[in-house]
Short mmCIF file of C-alpha atoms and ligand atoms in Angstrom, two decimals:
data_model
loop_
_atom_site.label_atom_id
_atom_site.label_comp_id
_atom_site.label_asym_id
_atom_site.label_seq_id
_atom_site.Cartn_x
_atom_site.Cartn_y
_atom_site.Cartn_z
CA UNK A 223 -20.40 36.50 12.02
CA UNK A 224 -21.65 33.22 13.45
CA UNK A 225 -21.67 31.79 9.95
CA UNK A 226 -18.09 32.89 9.39
CA UNK A 227 -17.04 31.35 12.68
CA UNK A 228 -18.65 28.05 11.70
CA UNK A 229 -16.89 28.12 8.34
CA UNK A 230 -13.55 28.88 10.00
CA UNK A 231 -14.02 26.07 12.51
CA UNK A 232 -14.88 23.66 9.70
CA UNK A 233 -11.85 24.75 7.68
CA UNK A 234 -9.58 24.38 10.68
CA UNK A 235 -10.96 20.91 11.35
CA UNK A 236 -10.46 19.91 7.71
CA UNK A 237 -6.87 21.13 7.68
CA UNK A 238 -6.22 19.41 11.00
CA UNK A 239 -7.26 15.96 9.85
CA UNK A 240 -5.49 15.95 6.52
CA UNK A 241 -2.39 17.32 8.27
CA UNK A 242 -1.35 14.04 9.81
CA UNK A 243 -2.44 11.91 6.92
CA UNK A 244 0.01 10.31 4.51
CA UNK A 245 -0.25 7.80 1.69
CA UNK A 246 1.94 5.04 0.25
CA UNK A 247 2.89 5.56 -3.38
CA UNK A 248 3.61 2.17 -4.94
CA UNK A 249 4.51 1.81 -8.60
CA UNK A 250 4.36 -1.92 -9.39
CA UNK A 251 2.04 -1.35 -12.31
CA UNK A 252 2.22 -2.04 -16.04
CA UNK A 253 1.20 1.58 -16.66
CA UNK A 254 2.02 3.67 -13.61
CA UNK A 255 0.61 7.18 -13.49
CA UNK A 256 3.28 9.74 -14.40
CA UNK A 257 4.93 11.15 -11.23
CA UNK A 258 3.86 14.70 -12.05
CA UNK A 259 0.23 13.58 -12.26
CA UNK A 260 0.61 11.79 -8.92
CA UNK A 261 2.10 14.80 -7.15
CA UNK A 262 -0.69 17.02 -8.48
CA UNK A 263 -3.21 14.41 -7.30
CA UNK A 264 -1.72 14.51 -3.79
CA UNK A 265 -1.81 18.31 -3.74
CA UNK A 266 -5.37 18.50 -5.07
CA UNK A 267 -6.47 16.23 -2.24
CA UNK A 268 -4.50 18.02 0.47
CA UNK A 269 -2.33 14.97 1.19
CA UNK A 270 0.93 16.34 2.57
CA UNK A 271 2.92 13.19 3.31
CA UNK A 272 3.99 10.36 1.05
CA UNK A 273 5.86 7.10 1.62
CA UNK A 274 7.82 5.54 -1.24
CA UNK A 275 9.06 1.97 -1.73
CA UNK A 276 12.14 2.74 -3.76
CA UNK A 277 13.89 5.91 -4.74
CA UNK A 278 12.95 6.91 -8.17
CA UNK A 279 14.49 9.96 -9.81
CA UNK A 280 11.33 11.04 -11.58
CA UNK A 281 9.30 10.76 -8.40
CA UNK A 282 11.87 12.82 -6.51
CA UNK A 283 11.94 15.46 -9.25
CA UNK A 284 8.15 15.67 -9.23
CA UNK A 285 8.11 15.99 -5.42
CA UNK A 286 10.77 18.72 -5.42
CA UNK A 287 9.29 22.07 -4.49
CA UNK A 288 5.86 20.56 -3.72
CA UNK A 289 6.28 20.86 0.04
CA UNK A 290 5.02 17.27 0.38
CA UNK A 291 6.92 15.44 3.12
CA UNK A 292 8.56 12.21 1.95
CA UNK A 293 9.57 8.95 3.57
CA UNK A 294 12.16 7.47 1.21
CA UNK A 295 12.82 3.74 1.17
CA UNK A 296 15.59 1.22 0.79
CA UNK A 297 14.24 -2.07 -0.59
CA UNK A 298 15.02 -5.35 1.19
CA UNK A 299 17.30 -6.54 -1.59
CA UNK A 300 19.77 -3.74 -0.72
CA UNK A 301 19.93 -4.52 3.01
CA UNK A 302 22.81 -7.01 2.77
CA UNK A 303 25.10 -4.55 0.98
CA UNK A 304 24.22 -1.64 3.22
CA UNK A 305 24.64 -3.75 6.35
CA UNK A 306 28.09 -4.91 5.32
CA UNK A 307 29.48 -1.65 4.01
CA UNK A 308 29.09 1.71 5.73
CA UNK A 309 30.50 3.25 2.53
CA UNK A 310 27.49 1.90 0.61
CA UNK A 311 25.21 3.51 3.21
CA UNK A 312 27.02 6.84 2.91
CA UNK A 313 26.79 6.62 -0.86
CA UNK A 314 23.05 5.89 -0.71
CA UNK A 315 22.51 8.90 1.57
CA UNK A 316 24.54 11.10 -0.74
CA UNK A 317 22.67 10.06 -3.90
CA UNK A 318 19.16 9.90 -2.49
CA UNK A 319 19.01 12.26 0.47
CA UNK A 320 21.70 14.94 0.18
CA UNK A 321 21.02 15.47 -3.49
CA UNK A 322 17.41 16.50 -2.88
CA UNK A 323 17.79 18.03 0.57
CA UNK A 324 17.82 21.75 -0.17
CA UNK A 325 15.45 24.67 -0.08
CA UNK A 326 13.00 23.99 -2.92
CA UNK A 327 14.03 20.34 -3.02
CA UNK A 328 12.25 17.40 -1.38
CA UNK A 329 11.17 17.63 2.26
CA UNK A 330 12.67 14.37 3.48
CA UNK A 331 11.66 13.35 6.97
CA UNK A 332 12.36 9.62 7.15
CA UNK A 333 14.27 6.84 5.47
CA UNK A 334 12.53 3.46 5.61
CA UNK A 335 15.23 0.78 5.87
CA UNK A 336 13.71 -2.33 4.27
CA UNK A 337 10.04 -3.19 4.03
CA UNK A 338 8.60 -5.69 6.51
CA UNK A 339 11.94 -7.56 6.55
CA UNK A 340 10.91 -9.99 9.32
CA UNK A 341 7.88 -11.43 7.54
CA UNK A 342 7.66 -15.17 7.97
CA UNK A 343 7.56 -15.49 4.15
CA UNK A 344 11.21 -14.34 3.96
CA UNK A 345 12.38 -17.32 6.05
CA UNK A 346 14.58 -15.14 8.23
CA UNK A 347 16.73 -13.92 5.32
CA UNK A 348 16.86 -10.36 6.65
CA UNK A 349 17.05 -10.95 10.40
CA UNK A 350 20.82 -10.49 10.64
CA UNK A 351 21.14 -7.56 8.25
CA UNK A 352 18.29 -5.24 9.18
CA UNK A 353 19.79 -3.73 12.33
CA UNK A 354 23.29 -3.18 10.86
CA UNK A 355 21.69 -1.58 7.77
CA UNK A 356 19.57 0.68 10.01
CA UNK A 357 22.69 1.65 11.98
CA UNK A 358 24.74 2.37 8.89
CA UNK A 359 22.00 4.54 7.35
CA UNK A 360 21.28 6.55 10.51
CA UNK A 361 25.02 7.00 11.11
CA UNK A 362 25.44 8.17 7.50
CA UNK A 363 22.58 10.64 8.00
CA UNK A 364 24.23 11.84 11.21
CA UNK A 365 27.63 12.19 9.50
CA UNK A 366 26.00 14.14 6.68
CA UNK A 367 24.71 16.59 9.27
CA UNK A 368 21.02 15.87 8.70
CA UNK A 369 20.45 13.23 11.40
CA UNK A 370 18.64 15.66 13.67
CA UNK A 371 15.89 16.18 11.05
CA UNK A 372 15.95 12.95 9.03
CA UNK A 373 15.43 9.68 10.88
CA UNK A 374 15.93 6.11 9.73
CA UNK A 375 13.22 3.63 10.74
CA UNK A 376 12.16 0.10 9.73
CA UNK A 377 8.54 -0.48 8.58
CA UNK A 378 7.59 -3.75 10.25
CA UNK A 379 4.55 -5.93 9.92
CA UNK A 380 2.39 -6.31 12.99
CA UNK A 381 3.45 -9.98 13.10
CA UNK A 382 6.65 -8.89 14.90
CA UNK A 383 4.54 -9.06 18.03
CA UNK A 384 2.53 -12.01 19.26
CA UNK A 385 -0.79 -13.19 17.91
CA UNK A 386 -3.90 -12.99 20.10
CA UNK A 387 -3.65 -16.72 20.79
CA UNK A 388 -0.51 -16.11 22.81
CA UNK A 389 -1.52 -12.62 23.66
CA UNK A 390 -5.20 -12.41 24.49
CA UNK A 391 -5.20 -8.74 25.56
CA UNK A 392 -3.23 -5.76 24.23
CA UNK A 393 -1.50 -5.05 27.55
CA UNK A 394 0.15 -8.47 27.31
CA UNK A 395 1.87 -7.52 24.03
CA UNK A 396 5.43 -8.81 23.56
CA UNK A 397 7.76 -9.10 20.58
CA UNK A 398 7.74 -12.51 18.87
CA UNK A 399 10.11 -14.82 20.71
CA UNK A 400 12.22 -15.80 17.66
CA UNK A 401 13.14 -12.15 17.03
CA UNK A 402 12.81 -10.61 20.50
CA UNK A 403 16.58 -10.04 20.77
CA UNK A 404 16.94 -8.18 17.51
CA UNK A 405 13.68 -6.27 18.08
CA UNK A 406 14.98 -5.08 21.45
CA UNK A 407 18.23 -3.90 19.87
CA UNK A 408 16.37 -2.12 17.06
CA UNK A 409 14.13 -0.34 19.57
CA UNK A 410 17.17 0.74 21.61
CA UNK A 411 18.89 2.09 18.52
CA UNK A 412 15.76 3.97 17.40
CA UNK A 413 15.43 5.46 20.91
CA UNK A 414 19.05 6.58 20.98
CA UNK A 415 18.48 8.47 17.73
CA UNK A 416 15.02 9.79 18.67
CA UNK A 417 13.59 7.91 15.69
CA UNK A 418 10.06 6.47 15.56
CA UNK A 419 8.91 2.84 15.39
CA UNK A 420 7.00 2.10 12.16
CA UNK A 421 4.33 -0.60 12.03
CA UNK A 422 1.88 -1.73 9.35
CA UNK A 423 -1.56 -2.64 10.69
CA UNK A 424 -4.11 -4.50 8.55
CA UNK A 425 -7.56 -5.18 9.99
CA UNK A 426 -8.48 -6.60 6.56
CA UNK A 427 -5.86 -9.31 6.95
CA UNK A 428 -7.09 -10.17 10.43
CA UNK A 429 -10.40 -10.92 8.77
CA UNK A 430 -8.96 -12.59 5.66
CA UNK A 431 -6.72 -14.95 7.60
CA UNK A 432 -9.28 -15.97 10.21
CA UNK A 433 -12.76 -17.06 9.23
CA UNK A 434 -13.88 -16.73 12.83
CA UNK A 435 -12.74 -13.13 13.13
CA UNK A 436 -15.74 -10.92 14.04
CA UNK A 437 -16.40 -8.70 11.03
CA UNK A 438 -17.49 -5.67 13.05
CA UNK A 439 -14.27 -5.69 15.06
CA UNK A 440 -12.37 -4.85 11.84
CA UNK A 441 -14.23 -1.53 11.58
CA UNK A 442 -14.52 1.49 13.84
CA UNK A 443 -18.30 1.76 14.03
CA UNK A 444 -19.08 -1.83 14.83
CA UNK A 445 -21.12 -3.45 17.51
CA UNK A 446 -18.51 -6.11 17.93
CA UNK A 447 -18.20 -7.78 21.29
CA UNK A 448 -15.54 -5.60 22.88
CA UNK A 449 -12.26 -6.87 24.27
CA UNK A 450 -11.81 -5.95 27.93
CA UNK A 451 -8.29 -5.42 29.15
CA UNK A 452 -7.81 -4.37 32.78
CA UNK A 453 -10.73 -1.97 32.72
CA UNK A 454 -9.98 -0.70 29.21
CA UNK A 455 -12.45 -1.53 26.44
CA UNK A 456 -11.41 -2.13 22.83
CA UNK A 457 -14.10 -1.97 20.14
CA UNK A 458 -11.85 -2.26 17.07
CA UNK A 459 -8.82 -4.29 16.10
CA UNK A 460 -6.82 -1.26 14.93
CA UNK A 461 -6.57 0.18 18.43
CA UNK A 462 -6.10 -3.24 20.02
CA UNK A 463 -3.26 -3.93 17.61
CA UNK A 464 -1.64 -0.52 18.16
CA UNK A 465 -1.75 -0.91 21.93
CA UNK A 466 -0.29 -4.42 21.70
CA UNK A 467 2.74 -2.72 20.18
CA UNK A 468 2.76 -0.07 22.92
CA UNK A 469 2.88 -2.90 25.48
CA UNK A 470 5.66 -4.69 23.60
CA UNK A 471 7.67 -1.45 23.52
CA UNK A 472 7.03 -0.84 27.21
CA UNK A 473 8.25 -4.36 28.00
CA UNK A 474 11.65 -3.47 26.53
CA UNK A 475 11.76 -0.15 28.36
CA UNK A 476 10.47 2.21 25.66
CA UNK A 477 6.73 2.52 26.18
CA UNK A 478 6.85 6.15 25.10
CA UNK A 479 8.56 5.66 21.72
CA UNK A 480 6.72 7.53 18.94
CA UNK A 481 4.86 5.16 16.58
CA UNK A 482 4.14 5.69 12.89
CA UNK A 483 1.50 3.51 11.23
CA UNK A 484 3.34 2.99 7.95
CA UNK A 485 0.48 1.22 6.16
CA UNK A 486 -3.21 0.83 6.84
CA UNK A 487 -6.05 0.39 4.36
CA UNK A 488 -8.61 -1.90 2.77
CA UNK A 489 -8.58 -3.48 -0.73
CA UNK A 490 -11.56 -3.36 -3.08
CA UNK A 491 -11.29 -6.48 -5.23
CA UNK A 492 -9.83 -9.97 -5.32
CA UNK A 493 -11.67 -11.43 -2.33
CA UNK A 494 -15.23 -11.57 -1.04
CA UNK A 495 -14.22 -9.31 1.88
CA UNK A 496 -12.25 -6.95 -0.36
CA UNK A 497 -15.17 -4.80 -1.40
CA UNK A 498 -15.60 -1.10 -2.04
CA UNK A 499 -18.41 -0.95 0.52
CA UNK A 500 -16.13 -2.39 3.23
CA UNK A 501 -13.26 -0.11 2.18
CA UNK A 502 -15.54 2.91 2.36
CA UNK A 503 -16.77 1.89 5.80
CA UNK A 504 -13.24 1.26 7.03
CA UNK A 505 -11.83 4.57 5.82
CA UNK A 506 -14.86 6.49 7.03
CA UNK A 507 -14.24 5.17 10.55
CA UNK A 508 -10.48 5.57 10.38
CA UNK A 509 -10.64 9.14 9.07
CA UNK A 510 -13.20 10.21 11.68
CA UNK A 511 -10.99 8.57 14.29
CA UNK A 512 -7.96 10.55 13.08
CA UNK A 513 -9.92 13.80 12.97
CA UNK A 514 -11.02 13.31 16.58
CA UNK A 515 -7.37 13.78 17.55
CA UNK A 516 -7.74 11.15 20.23
CA UNK A 517 -5.02 8.61 20.72
CA UNK A 518 -5.56 4.99 21.74
CA UNK A 519 -6.37 3.82 25.29
CA UNK A 520 -2.68 3.20 25.99
CA UNK A 521 -1.66 6.52 24.42
CA UNK A 522 -4.65 8.82 24.90
CA UNK A 523 -2.81 11.98 23.94
CA UNK A 524 -0.64 10.75 21.07
CA UNK A 525 -1.82 12.08 17.73
CA UNK A 526 -2.00 9.12 15.31
CA UNK A 527 0.51 9.36 12.48
CA UNK A 528 -0.87 7.27 9.61
CA UNK A 529 0.01 6.45 5.99
CA UNK A 530 -2.85 4.95 3.99
CA UNK A 531 -2.11 1.95 1.79
CA UNK A 532 -2.22 2.79 -0.90
CA UNK A 533 -2.64 5.47 -3.48
CA UNK A 534 -3.47 3.52 -6.65
CA UNK A 535 -4.04 -0.08 -7.71
CA UNK A 536 -0.91 -1.89 -8.90
CA UNK A 537 -1.52 -4.59 -11.51
CA UNK A 538 1.95 -6.12 -11.24
CA UNK A 539 2.18 -6.75 -7.52
CA UNK A 540 2.82 -10.31 -6.41
CA UNK A 541 -0.41 -12.12 -5.55
CA UNK A 542 1.34 -14.48 -3.17
CA UNK A 543 -0.48 -12.93 -0.18
CA UNK A 544 -3.80 -13.09 -2.08
CA UNK A 545 -5.55 -11.77 -5.18
CA UNK A 546 -6.58 -8.62 -3.30
CA UNK A 547 -2.94 -7.50 -3.32
CA UNK A 548 -3.36 -5.55 -6.58
CA UNK A 549 -6.40 -3.61 -5.38
CA UNK A 550 -5.35 -1.55 -2.37
CA UNK A 551 -5.66 1.86 -4.03
CA UNK A 552 -7.97 4.59 -2.76
CA UNK A 553 -7.82 5.45 -6.47
CA UNK A 554 -8.13 3.10 -9.43
CA UNK A 555 -5.04 2.48 -11.57
CA UNK A 556 -5.92 5.62 -13.56
CA UNK A 557 -6.30 7.98 -10.61
CA UNK A 558 -10.12 7.90 -10.51
CA UNK A 559 -11.58 7.70 -7.00
CA UNK A 560 -13.30 4.41 -6.13
CA UNK A 561 -15.74 5.45 -3.44
CA UNK A 562 -16.86 8.45 -1.38
CA UNK A 563 -14.17 9.48 1.05
CA UNK A 564 -13.77 12.57 3.20
CA UNK A 565 -10.12 12.99 4.10
CA UNK A 566 -10.99 15.72 6.59
CA UNK A 567 -12.71 13.08 8.70
CA UNK A 568 -15.99 15.00 8.89
CA UNK A 569 -17.81 12.04 7.32
CA UNK A 570 -19.18 14.07 4.40
CA UNK A 571 -20.31 12.13 1.36
CA UNK A 572 -17.61 13.69 -0.82
CA UNK A 573 -15.45 12.36 -3.61
CA UNK A 574 -11.69 12.64 -3.79
CA UNK A 575 -10.36 14.90 -6.53
CA UNK A 576 -9.49 12.68 -9.54
CA UNK A 577 -6.13 12.73 -11.31
CA UNK A 578 -5.78 15.44 -13.92
CA UNK A 579 -4.32 15.18 -17.41
CA UNK A 580 -4.43 11.37 -17.63
CA UNK A 581 -4.19 10.17 -21.24
CA UNK A 582 -5.89 6.90 -22.17
CA UNK A 583 -5.16 4.49 -24.99
CA UNK A 584 -7.87 4.32 -27.66
CA UNK A 585 -11.31 2.95 -26.76
CA UNK A 586 -10.49 -0.51 -28.07
CA UNK A 587 -10.94 -3.75 -26.18
CA UNK A 588 -9.85 -7.27 -27.00
CA UNK A 589 -12.46 -10.04 -26.83
CA UNK A 590 -13.08 -13.64 -27.83
CA UNK A 591 -13.44 -13.79 -31.61
CA UNK A 592 -17.12 -14.61 -32.32
CA UNK A 593 -15.97 -16.51 -35.43
CA UNK A 594 -13.50 -18.74 -33.60
CA UNK A 595 -14.22 -22.40 -34.35
CA UNK A 596 -15.48 -24.74 -31.64
CA UNK A 597 -12.56 -26.95 -32.40
CA UNK A 598 -9.96 -24.21 -31.82
CA UNK A 599 -11.73 -23.07 -28.69
CA UNK A 600 -11.73 -26.60 -27.32
CA UNK A 601 -8.09 -27.17 -28.18
CA UNK A 602 -6.47 -23.82 -27.41
CA UNK A 603 -8.57 -21.63 -25.16
CA UNK A 604 -7.42 -22.92 -21.77
CA UNK A 605 -3.74 -22.45 -22.54
CA UNK A 606 -4.32 -19.01 -24.07
CA UNK A 607 -6.23 -17.79 -21.02
CA UNK A 608 -3.45 -19.12 -18.79
CA UNK A 609 -0.88 -17.25 -20.83
CA UNK A 610 -2.85 -14.00 -20.75
CA UNK A 611 -3.47 -14.26 -17.01
CA UNK A 612 0.15 -15.10 -16.21
CA UNK A 613 1.23 -11.92 -17.96
CA UNK A 614 -1.60 -9.61 -16.97
CA UNK A 615 -3.99 -9.11 -14.09
CA UNK A 616 -7.02 -11.43 -14.06
CA UNK A 617 -7.62 -11.26 -10.31
CA UNK A 618 -11.11 -9.68 -10.75
CA UNK A 619 -12.25 -13.05 -12.23
CA UNK A 620 -11.76 -14.97 -9.00
CA UNK A 621 -14.27 -16.07 -6.39
CA UNK A 622 -15.87 -13.11 -4.60
CA UNK A 623 -14.39 -10.61 -7.04
CA UNK A 624 -16.05 -8.04 -9.32
CA UNK A 625 -15.94 -10.12 -12.53
CA UNK A 626 -16.65 -13.52 -11.02
CA UNK A 627 -19.55 -15.51 -12.38
CA UNK A 628 -19.20 -14.75 -16.10
CA UNK A 629 -19.49 -17.64 -18.55
CA UNK A 630 -16.43 -19.18 -20.19
CA UNK A 631 -16.62 -16.72 -23.09
CA UNK A 632 -16.74 -13.78 -20.71
CA UNK A 633 -13.75 -15.15 -18.83
CA UNK A 634 -11.78 -15.52 -22.07
CA UNK A 635 -12.59 -12.00 -23.21
CA UNK A 636 -11.63 -10.59 -19.83
CA UNK A 637 -8.28 -12.36 -19.91
CA UNK A 638 -7.54 -11.36 -23.51
CA UNK A 639 -8.40 -7.73 -22.81
CA UNK A 640 -6.29 -7.61 -19.66
CA UNK A 641 -3.32 -8.86 -21.67
CA UNK A 642 -3.98 -6.54 -24.62
CA UNK A 643 -4.14 -3.48 -22.36
CA UNK A 644 -1.04 -4.53 -20.37
CA UNK A 645 0.72 -4.75 -23.76
CA UNK A 646 -0.43 -1.19 -24.56
CA UNK A 647 -2.88 -2.44 -27.23
CA UNK A 648 -0.19 -3.75 -29.55
CA UNK A 649 -1.89 -5.43 -32.56
CA UNK A 650 -0.15 -8.75 -32.02
CA UNK A 651 -1.37 -8.81 -28.38
CA UNK A 652 -4.97 -9.42 -29.51
CA UNK A 653 -4.68 -12.52 -31.66
CA UNK A 654 -4.15 -15.68 -29.58
CA UNK A 655 -3.98 -17.80 -32.75
CA UNK A 656 -7.15 -16.29 -34.11
CA UNK A 657 -9.17 -16.75 -30.91
CA UNK A 658 -9.22 -13.02 -30.14
CA UNK A 659 -10.30 -9.93 -31.98
CA UNK A 660 -10.18 -6.20 -31.13
CA UNK A 661 -13.55 -4.54 -30.68
CA UNK A 662 -14.85 -1.02 -30.12
CA UNK A 663 -17.84 -2.28 -28.17
CA UNK A 664 -17.25 -2.07 -24.44
CA UNK A 665 -17.77 -5.58 -22.95
CA UNK A 666 -18.03 -4.17 -19.37
CA UNK A 667 -21.02 -4.95 -17.19
CA UNK A 668 -22.40 -3.01 -14.23
CA UNK A 669 -20.17 -4.93 -11.84
CA UNK A 670 -17.18 -5.77 -14.03
CA UNK A 671 -14.92 -3.28 -15.75
CA UNK A 672 -13.00 -4.26 -18.86
CA UNK A 673 -10.40 -1.53 -18.49
CA UNK A 674 -8.65 0.65 -21.04
CA UNK A 675 -5.07 1.28 -19.98
CA UNK A 676 -3.52 4.70 -19.74
CA UNK A 677 -1.03 5.97 -22.29
CA UNK A 678 2.54 6.18 -21.16
CA UNK A 679 4.46 9.08 -22.65
CA UNK A 680 8.05 8.87 -23.85
CA UNK A 681 9.12 10.05 -20.40
CA UNK A 682 7.01 7.38 -18.78
CA UNK A 683 8.52 4.74 -21.07
CA UNK A 684 12.01 5.61 -19.81
CA UNK A 685 10.66 5.47 -16.29
CA UNK A 686 9.14 2.08 -16.96
CA UNK A 687 12.43 0.58 -18.02
CA UNK A 688 14.06 1.93 -14.85
CA UNK A 689 11.32 0.44 -12.72
CA UNK A 690 11.42 -2.83 -14.65
CA UNK A 691 15.02 -3.21 -13.52
CA UNK A 692 14.03 -2.24 -10.01
CA UNK A 693 11.07 -4.61 -10.09
CA UNK A 694 13.36 -7.46 -11.06
CA UNK A 695 15.52 -6.69 -8.06
CA UNK A 696 12.90 -5.84 -5.52
CA UNK A 697 11.29 -8.71 -3.70
CA UNK A 698 7.58 -8.13 -3.98
CA UNK A 699 6.14 -6.46 -0.96
CA UNK A 700 4.34 -9.23 0.84
CA UNK A 701 1.95 -8.51 3.61
CA UNK A 702 1.05 -11.26 5.95
CA UNK A 703 -0.32 -10.21 9.25
CA UNK A 704 -0.64 -13.17 11.53
CA UNK A 705 -1.48 -11.13 14.55
CA UNK A 706 -4.49 -9.07 15.56
C1 NAG B 898 10.95 -19.92 2.16
O1 NAG B 898 10.86 -21.32 2.36
C2 NAG B 898 9.81 -21.94 1.62
C3 NAG B 898 9.71 -23.40 2.05
O2 NAG B 898 10.94 -23.92 2.43
C4 NAG B 898 10.08 -21.77 0.13
O3 NAG B 898 9.05 -22.35 -0.62
C5 NAG B 898 10.16 -20.28 -0.18
O4 NAG B 898 10.50 -20.07 -1.54
C6 NAG B 898 11.18 -19.58 0.70
N1 NAG B 898 11.08 -18.16 0.50
C7 NAG B 898 12.13 -17.35 0.40
C8 NAG B 898 11.84 -15.90 0.19
O5 NAG B 898 13.28 -17.74 0.47
C1 NAG B 899 -13.95 -18.09 -14.98
O1 NAG B 899 -12.70 -17.89 -14.31
C2 NAG B 899 -12.72 -18.05 -12.90
C3 NAG B 899 -11.37 -17.66 -12.36
O2 NAG B 899 -10.35 -18.38 -12.97
C4 NAG B 899 -13.13 -19.47 -12.56
O3 NAG B 899 -13.23 -19.61 -11.17
C5 NAG B 899 -14.48 -19.78 -13.21
O4 NAG B 899 -14.82 -21.11 -12.97
C6 NAG B 899 -14.45 -19.50 -14.71
N1 NAG B 899 -15.78 -19.67 -15.25
C7 NAG B 899 -16.03 -20.48 -16.29
C8 NAG B 899 -17.48 -20.61 -16.71
O5 NAG B 899 -15.16 -21.09 -16.87
C1 NAG B 900 -15.71 1.10 -14.04
O1 NAG B 900 -14.97 2.19 -14.56
C2 NAG B 900 -15.64 3.43 -14.54
C3 NAG B 900 -14.75 4.47 -15.18
O2 NAG B 900 -14.40 4.09 -16.45
C4 NAG B 900 -15.98 3.81 -13.12
O3 NAG B 900 -16.69 5.01 -13.08
C5 NAG B 900 -16.77 2.69 -12.46
O4 NAG B 900 -16.96 2.98 -11.11
C6 NAG B 900 -16.06 1.37 -12.58
N1 NAG B 900 -16.89 0.30 -12.05
C7 NAG B 900 -16.44 -0.65 -11.24
C8 NAG B 900 -17.40 -1.71 -10.84
O5 NAG B 900 -15.27 -0.67 -10.84
#
């Protein structure tokens, strides 16, 4: 009996933690996992909420009937049109929401209008259009009769509120002065429609962007020097950041507005601080924190609503924010888990369930041709590596990354293989004027993986061409947290 009770308590705790947990499903990859494989992966791991960056028919079809709750998204490049034309908003809602909103369809809970549209990197391009686009979408949802269940929100970067320099304690949080007017209006509109505020919080970026940032303060288990704020003690930047937003909302009269953390996570390559061991430590603390069902000091009883960023690595993301940008997945590009992770927040040393039914290309790598002449190497190699790395992902070669420190030959082989795999192992993709040669001997080392790409089926090929068009249109998602 006692045993059974313990088991039941454990099960209840497990279900409770995974309940609130969502994940971002990005698809900027040369060989994205097929949507059906992804949806099965989510189900196998008990992840019940997903956030998308575009609407993709195959993704929606795969989600239909799964019971997984979806946040759909309108990319920034559509904001101008939707802001100017309420008909375009209605049309978007009809094609992307109404079409899938039926019993056995997709459980749509939110529409994300834009993605971090007020980032400094966008030079203000979206400041005028974001609120009108939000209004047009929520009004279209209301007109379609679904506005009571489906809310429009805007995922914003934490840099919409002030940096700690101007804002030394969370309770002093205010929206950034250059956008305080529009932020106030957005908050008012969200409140009127009972919609949540969505914010992306990146302790990794706090560390990456500030060499003096105390490492332990980025994690949840640290012995960092705490921040004291009117009798409240903060021991991690996540809570300090969250409560800075609570203060900024309170300052415009909406301190009780529900908050969704639209993205939070830790990358595993591309920087000396982007390491699996740090990612594991970060998620371990975050997941235990979520399972505790405690809120933050400013919101002790609010259950934290969090979407991890992200599901899988994406080898075609822009590296403008940094080389780590392609390595945010809790899974590798092929749906294999990277490190021990217990989504139930019980801190068990368990592995995520890997993706099922993934097909790989043949076990063939591309490497520097051992017979290449010194002369050719001297003359051509630099340009060939540049070409390969411009068209494929070489970020693991950089300083502090998993494949850093190889000799020049190792670098060349890594670059050639990355290109060959990105090109789905086409014969002509492993030549480089005779400098490269396919090989069946795996050049990987203990630290550095020379990957084999996954096979994309005919269906996936169609999907790829759709997303190639989308990718050309979508401004790469750039994360730049200048605040906490
Ligand atoms: C923003 O401005 C900078 C400098 O003027 C420029 O290099 C960059 O391309 C601009 N970015 C966008 C998205 O317009
Ligand atoms: C290998 O490539 C990396 C990244 O481009 C570079 O920093 C390093 O110096 C290269 N190593 C050699 C021996 O060329
Ligand atoms: C390399 O890939 C294998 C799977 O093929 C994986 O098990 C291993 O963890 C990877 N190693 C690194 C350093 O990423």
